[in-house]
PDB file of C-alpha atoms in Angstrom:
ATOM      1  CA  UNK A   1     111.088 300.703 -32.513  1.00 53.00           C
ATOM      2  CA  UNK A   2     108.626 302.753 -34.187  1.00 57.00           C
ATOM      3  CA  UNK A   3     106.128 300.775 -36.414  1.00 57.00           C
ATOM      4  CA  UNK A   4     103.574 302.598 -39.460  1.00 58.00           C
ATOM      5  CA  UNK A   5     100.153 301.781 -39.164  1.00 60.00           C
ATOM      6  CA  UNK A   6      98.835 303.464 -42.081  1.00 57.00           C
ATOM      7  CA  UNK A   7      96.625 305.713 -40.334  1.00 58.00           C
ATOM      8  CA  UNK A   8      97.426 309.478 -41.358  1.00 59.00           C
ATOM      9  CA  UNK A   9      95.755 311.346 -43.918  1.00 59.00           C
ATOM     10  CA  UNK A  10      96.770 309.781 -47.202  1.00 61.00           C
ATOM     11  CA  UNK A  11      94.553 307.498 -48.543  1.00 71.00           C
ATOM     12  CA  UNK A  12      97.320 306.685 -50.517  1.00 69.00           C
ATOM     13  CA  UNK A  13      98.671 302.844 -50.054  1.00 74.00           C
ATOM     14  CA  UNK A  14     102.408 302.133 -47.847  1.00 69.00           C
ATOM     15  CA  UNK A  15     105.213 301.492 -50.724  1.00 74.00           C
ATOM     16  CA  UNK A  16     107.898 301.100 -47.893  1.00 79.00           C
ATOM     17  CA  UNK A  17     108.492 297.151 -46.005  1.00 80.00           C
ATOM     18  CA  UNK A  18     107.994 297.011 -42.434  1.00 83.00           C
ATOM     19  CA  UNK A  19     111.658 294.858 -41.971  1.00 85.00           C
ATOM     20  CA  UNK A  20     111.131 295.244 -38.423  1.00 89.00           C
ATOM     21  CA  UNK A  21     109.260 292.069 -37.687  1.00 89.00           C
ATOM     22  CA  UNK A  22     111.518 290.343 -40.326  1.00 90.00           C
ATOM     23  CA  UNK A  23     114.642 291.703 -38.203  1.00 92.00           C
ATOM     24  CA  UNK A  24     113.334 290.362 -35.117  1.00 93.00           C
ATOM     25  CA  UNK A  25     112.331 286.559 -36.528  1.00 93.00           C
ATOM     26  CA  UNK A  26     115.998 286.571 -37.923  1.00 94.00           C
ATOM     27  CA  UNK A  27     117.897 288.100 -34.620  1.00 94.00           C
ATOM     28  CA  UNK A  28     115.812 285.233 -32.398  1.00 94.00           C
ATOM     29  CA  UNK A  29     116.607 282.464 -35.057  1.00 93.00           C
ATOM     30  CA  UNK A  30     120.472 283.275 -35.327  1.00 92.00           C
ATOM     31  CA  UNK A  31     120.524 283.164 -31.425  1.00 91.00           C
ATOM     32  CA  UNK A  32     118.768 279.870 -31.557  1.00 89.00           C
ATOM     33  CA  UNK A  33     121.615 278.646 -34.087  1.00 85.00           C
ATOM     34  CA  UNK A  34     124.445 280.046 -31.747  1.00 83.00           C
ATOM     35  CA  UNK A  35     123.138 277.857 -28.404  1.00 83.00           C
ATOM     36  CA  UNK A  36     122.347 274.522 -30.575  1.00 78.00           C
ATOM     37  CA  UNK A  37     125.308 273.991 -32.896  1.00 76.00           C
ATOM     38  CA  UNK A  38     128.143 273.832 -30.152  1.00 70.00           C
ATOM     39  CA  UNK A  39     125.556 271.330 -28.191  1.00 66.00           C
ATOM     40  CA  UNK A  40     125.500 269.120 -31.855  1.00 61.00           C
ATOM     41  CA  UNK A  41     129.201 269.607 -32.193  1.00 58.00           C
ATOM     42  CA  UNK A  42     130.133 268.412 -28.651  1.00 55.00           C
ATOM     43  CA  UNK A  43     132.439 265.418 -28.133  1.00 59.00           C
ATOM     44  CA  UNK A  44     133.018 262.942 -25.506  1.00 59.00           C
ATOM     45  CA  UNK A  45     135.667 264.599 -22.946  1.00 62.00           C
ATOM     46  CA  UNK A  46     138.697 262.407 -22.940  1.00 53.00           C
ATOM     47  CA  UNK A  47     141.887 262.541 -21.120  1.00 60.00           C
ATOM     48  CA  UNK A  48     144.647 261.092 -23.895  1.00 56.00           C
ATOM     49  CA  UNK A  49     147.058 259.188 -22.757  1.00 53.00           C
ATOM     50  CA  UNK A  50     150.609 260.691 -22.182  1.00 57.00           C
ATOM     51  CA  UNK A  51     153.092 257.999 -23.509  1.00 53.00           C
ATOM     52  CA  UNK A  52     154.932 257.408 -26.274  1.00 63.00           C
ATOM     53  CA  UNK A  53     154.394 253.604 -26.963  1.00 64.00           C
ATOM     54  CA  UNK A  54     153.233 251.094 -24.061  1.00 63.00           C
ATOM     55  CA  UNK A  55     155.237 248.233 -23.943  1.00 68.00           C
ATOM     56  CA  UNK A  56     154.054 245.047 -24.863  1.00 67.00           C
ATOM     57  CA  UNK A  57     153.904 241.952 -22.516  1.00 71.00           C
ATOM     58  CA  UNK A  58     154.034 238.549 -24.464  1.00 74.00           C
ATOM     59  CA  UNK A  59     151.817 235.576 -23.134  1.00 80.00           C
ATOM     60  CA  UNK A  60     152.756 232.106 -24.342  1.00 81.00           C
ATOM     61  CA  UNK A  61     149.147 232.124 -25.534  1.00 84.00           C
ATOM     62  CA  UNK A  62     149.555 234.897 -27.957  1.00 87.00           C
ATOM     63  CA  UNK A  63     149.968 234.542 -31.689  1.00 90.00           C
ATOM     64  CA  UNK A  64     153.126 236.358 -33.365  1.00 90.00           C
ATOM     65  CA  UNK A  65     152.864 236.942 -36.685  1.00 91.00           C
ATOM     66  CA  UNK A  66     155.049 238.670 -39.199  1.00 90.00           C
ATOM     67  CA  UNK A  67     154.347 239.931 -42.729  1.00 91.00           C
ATOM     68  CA  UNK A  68     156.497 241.135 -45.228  1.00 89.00           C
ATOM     69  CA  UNK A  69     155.506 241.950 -49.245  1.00 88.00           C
ATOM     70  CA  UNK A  70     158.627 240.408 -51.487  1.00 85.00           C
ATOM     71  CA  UNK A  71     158.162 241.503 -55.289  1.00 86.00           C
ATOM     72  CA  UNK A  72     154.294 242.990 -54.729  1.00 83.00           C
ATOM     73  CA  UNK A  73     153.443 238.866 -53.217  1.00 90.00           C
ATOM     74  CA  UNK A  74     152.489 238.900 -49.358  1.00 91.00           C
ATOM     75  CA  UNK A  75     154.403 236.640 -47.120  1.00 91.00           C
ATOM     76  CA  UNK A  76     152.970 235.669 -43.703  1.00 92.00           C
ATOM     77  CA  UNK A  77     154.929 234.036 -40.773  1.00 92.00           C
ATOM     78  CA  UNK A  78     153.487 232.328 -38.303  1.00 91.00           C
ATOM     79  CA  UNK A  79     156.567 232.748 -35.335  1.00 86.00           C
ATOM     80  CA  UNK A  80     159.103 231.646 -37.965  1.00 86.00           C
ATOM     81  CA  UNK A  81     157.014 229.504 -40.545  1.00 89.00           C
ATOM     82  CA  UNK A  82     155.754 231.267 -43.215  1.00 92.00           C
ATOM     83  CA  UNK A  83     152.123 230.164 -44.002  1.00 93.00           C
ATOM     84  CA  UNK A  84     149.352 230.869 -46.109  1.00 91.00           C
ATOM     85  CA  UNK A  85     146.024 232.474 -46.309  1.00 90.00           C
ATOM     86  CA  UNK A  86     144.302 228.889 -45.601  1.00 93.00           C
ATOM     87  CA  UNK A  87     146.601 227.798 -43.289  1.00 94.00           C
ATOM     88  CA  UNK A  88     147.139 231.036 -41.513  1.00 93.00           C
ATOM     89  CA  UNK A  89     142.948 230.589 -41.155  1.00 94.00           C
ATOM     90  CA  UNK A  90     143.376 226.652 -39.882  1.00 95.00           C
ATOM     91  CA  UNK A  91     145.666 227.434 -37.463  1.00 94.00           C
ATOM     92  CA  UNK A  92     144.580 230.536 -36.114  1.00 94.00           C
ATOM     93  CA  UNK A  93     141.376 228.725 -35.316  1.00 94.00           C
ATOM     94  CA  UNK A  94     143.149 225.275 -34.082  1.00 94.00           C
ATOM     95  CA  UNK A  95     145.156 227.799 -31.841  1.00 92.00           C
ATOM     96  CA  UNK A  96     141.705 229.564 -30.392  1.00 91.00           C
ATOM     97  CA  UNK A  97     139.819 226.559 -29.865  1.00 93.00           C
ATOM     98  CA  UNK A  98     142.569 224.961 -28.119  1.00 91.00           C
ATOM     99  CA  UNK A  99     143.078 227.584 -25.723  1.00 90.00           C
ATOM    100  CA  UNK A 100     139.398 227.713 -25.066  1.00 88.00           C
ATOM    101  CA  UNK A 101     139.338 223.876 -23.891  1.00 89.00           C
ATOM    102  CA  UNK A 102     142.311 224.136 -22.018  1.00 88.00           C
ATOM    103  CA  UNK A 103     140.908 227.158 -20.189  1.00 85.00           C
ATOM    104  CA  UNK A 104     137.219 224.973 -19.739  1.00 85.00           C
ATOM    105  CA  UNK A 105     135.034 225.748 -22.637  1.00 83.00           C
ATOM    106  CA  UNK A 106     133.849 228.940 -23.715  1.00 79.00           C
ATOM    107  CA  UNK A 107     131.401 229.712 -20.578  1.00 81.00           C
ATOM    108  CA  UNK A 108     134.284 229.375 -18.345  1.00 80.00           C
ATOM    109  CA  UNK A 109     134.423 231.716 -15.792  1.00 83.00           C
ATOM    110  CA  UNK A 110     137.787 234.890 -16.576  1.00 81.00           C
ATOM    111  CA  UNK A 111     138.112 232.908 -19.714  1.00 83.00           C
ATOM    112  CA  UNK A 112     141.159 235.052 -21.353  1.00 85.00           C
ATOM    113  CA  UNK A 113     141.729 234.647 -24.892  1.00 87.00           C
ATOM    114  CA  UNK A 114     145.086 234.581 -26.770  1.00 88.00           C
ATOM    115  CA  UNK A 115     145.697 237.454 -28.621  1.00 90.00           C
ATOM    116  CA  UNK A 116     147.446 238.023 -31.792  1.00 91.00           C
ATOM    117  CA  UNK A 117     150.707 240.581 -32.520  1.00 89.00           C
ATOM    118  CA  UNK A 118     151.180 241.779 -35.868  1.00 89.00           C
ATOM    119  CA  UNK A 119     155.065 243.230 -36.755  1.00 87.00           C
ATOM    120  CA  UNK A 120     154.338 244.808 -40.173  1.00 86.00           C
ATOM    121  CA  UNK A 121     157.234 245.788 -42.096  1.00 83.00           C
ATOM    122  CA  UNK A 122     157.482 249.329 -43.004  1.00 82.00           C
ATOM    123  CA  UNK A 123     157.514 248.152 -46.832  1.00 84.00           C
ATOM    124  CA  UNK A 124     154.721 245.952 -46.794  1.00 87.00           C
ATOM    125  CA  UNK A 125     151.743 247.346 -48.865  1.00 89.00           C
ATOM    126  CA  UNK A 126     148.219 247.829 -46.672  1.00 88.00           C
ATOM    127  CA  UNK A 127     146.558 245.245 -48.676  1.00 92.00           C
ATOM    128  CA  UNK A 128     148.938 242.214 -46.859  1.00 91.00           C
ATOM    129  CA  UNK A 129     148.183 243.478 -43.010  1.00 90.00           C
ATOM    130  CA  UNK A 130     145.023 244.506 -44.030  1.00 92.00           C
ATOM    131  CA  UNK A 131     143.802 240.549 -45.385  1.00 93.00           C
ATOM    132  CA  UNK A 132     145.794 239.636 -41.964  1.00 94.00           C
ATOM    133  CA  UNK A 133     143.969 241.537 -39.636  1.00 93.00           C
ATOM    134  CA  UNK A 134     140.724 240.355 -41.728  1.00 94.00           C
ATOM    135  CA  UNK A 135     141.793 236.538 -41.174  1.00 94.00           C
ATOM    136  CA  UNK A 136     142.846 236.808 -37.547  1.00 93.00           C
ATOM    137  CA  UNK A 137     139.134 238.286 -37.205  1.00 93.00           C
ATOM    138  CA  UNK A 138     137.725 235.873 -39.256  1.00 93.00           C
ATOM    139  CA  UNK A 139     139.414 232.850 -37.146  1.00 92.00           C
ATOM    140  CA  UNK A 140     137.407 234.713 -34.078  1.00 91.00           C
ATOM    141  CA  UNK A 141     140.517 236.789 -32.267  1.00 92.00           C
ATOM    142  CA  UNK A 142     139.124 239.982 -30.655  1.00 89.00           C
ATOM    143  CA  UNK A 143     142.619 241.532 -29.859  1.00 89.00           C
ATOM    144  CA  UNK A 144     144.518 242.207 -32.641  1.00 89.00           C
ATOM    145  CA  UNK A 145     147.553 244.751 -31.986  1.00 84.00           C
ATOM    146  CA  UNK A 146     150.662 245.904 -34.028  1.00 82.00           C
ATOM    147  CA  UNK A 147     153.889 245.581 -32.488  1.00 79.00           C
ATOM    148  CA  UNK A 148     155.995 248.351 -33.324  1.00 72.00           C
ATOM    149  CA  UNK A 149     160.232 249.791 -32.529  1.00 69.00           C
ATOM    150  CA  UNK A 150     159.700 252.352 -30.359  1.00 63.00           C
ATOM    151  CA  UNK A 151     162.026 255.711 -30.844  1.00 59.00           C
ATOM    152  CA  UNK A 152     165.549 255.690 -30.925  1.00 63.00           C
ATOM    153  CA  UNK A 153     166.536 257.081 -26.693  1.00 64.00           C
ATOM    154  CA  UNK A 154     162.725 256.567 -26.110  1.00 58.00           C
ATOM    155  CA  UNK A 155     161.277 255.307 -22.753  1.00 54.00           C
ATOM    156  CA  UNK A 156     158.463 254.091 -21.915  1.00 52.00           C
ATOM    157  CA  UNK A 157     156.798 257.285 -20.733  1.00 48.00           C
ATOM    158  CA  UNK A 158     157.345 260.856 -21.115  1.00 47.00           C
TER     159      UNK A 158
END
């Protein structure tokens, strides 16, 4: 790379742009750019599971629920009785804090709590699972799942 000083025998000022140094600043800036944005764009490696559904295994404990939407109203079953939004509430937390005593109190040691399985039919609008999940939470269950029909000639692993 050749670079003009200015010093021949014009007095006369330089009309042209040294670009060099500009070049360089930009070459060593894009190369910068190249090495940090797949370090920002990283993810977490994960190894995805290779199944189609898991299967499901029922504890006494757990809460079934079922909800349905008949004429744009949400319906909510608790096992077969259909309850709602306060009730579903009462007795979500009657069912908790009865499984906590019976298990000793909630510093008992491998305390396991109940956990509750939502079958959503495929009609029912967002808004009625949604204010489910919400109460479930609400009542203090951690674990709340969907329960779902796996594939027609599906096992349980590919």
């Amino acid at each position: 790379m050749a670079m003009s000083t200015g010093g021949g025998g014009d007095d006369a000022p330089l009309s042209d742009i040294n670009t060099t140094p500009l070049v360089d600043v930009m070459l060593v800036l894009l190369i910068i750019f190249l090495i940090a944005v797949p370090v920002v764009l990283q993810s977490v490696k994960l190894k995805l599971p290779d199944v189609r559904f898991d299967p499901t295994t029922t504890k006494p404990e757990n809460v079934n629920l079922s909800v349905t939407s008949n004429n744009g109203e949400c319906e909510v079953y608790w096992n077969m009785t259909k309850v709602g939004h306060e009730e579903l509430l009462e007795r979500a937390v009657s069912k908790l804090k009865i499984e906590i005593d019976r298990q000793g109190g909630v510093n008992a040691a491998g305390l396991e709590l109940p956990e509750a399985h939502i079958r959503g039919d495929v009609n029912t609008p967002y808004r009625c699972i949604g204010g489910t999940i919400y109460t479930m939470q609400q009542a203090g269950f951690a674990r709340v799942g969907f329960i779902s029909e796996p594939p027609p000639g599906g096992g349980a692993s590919i």
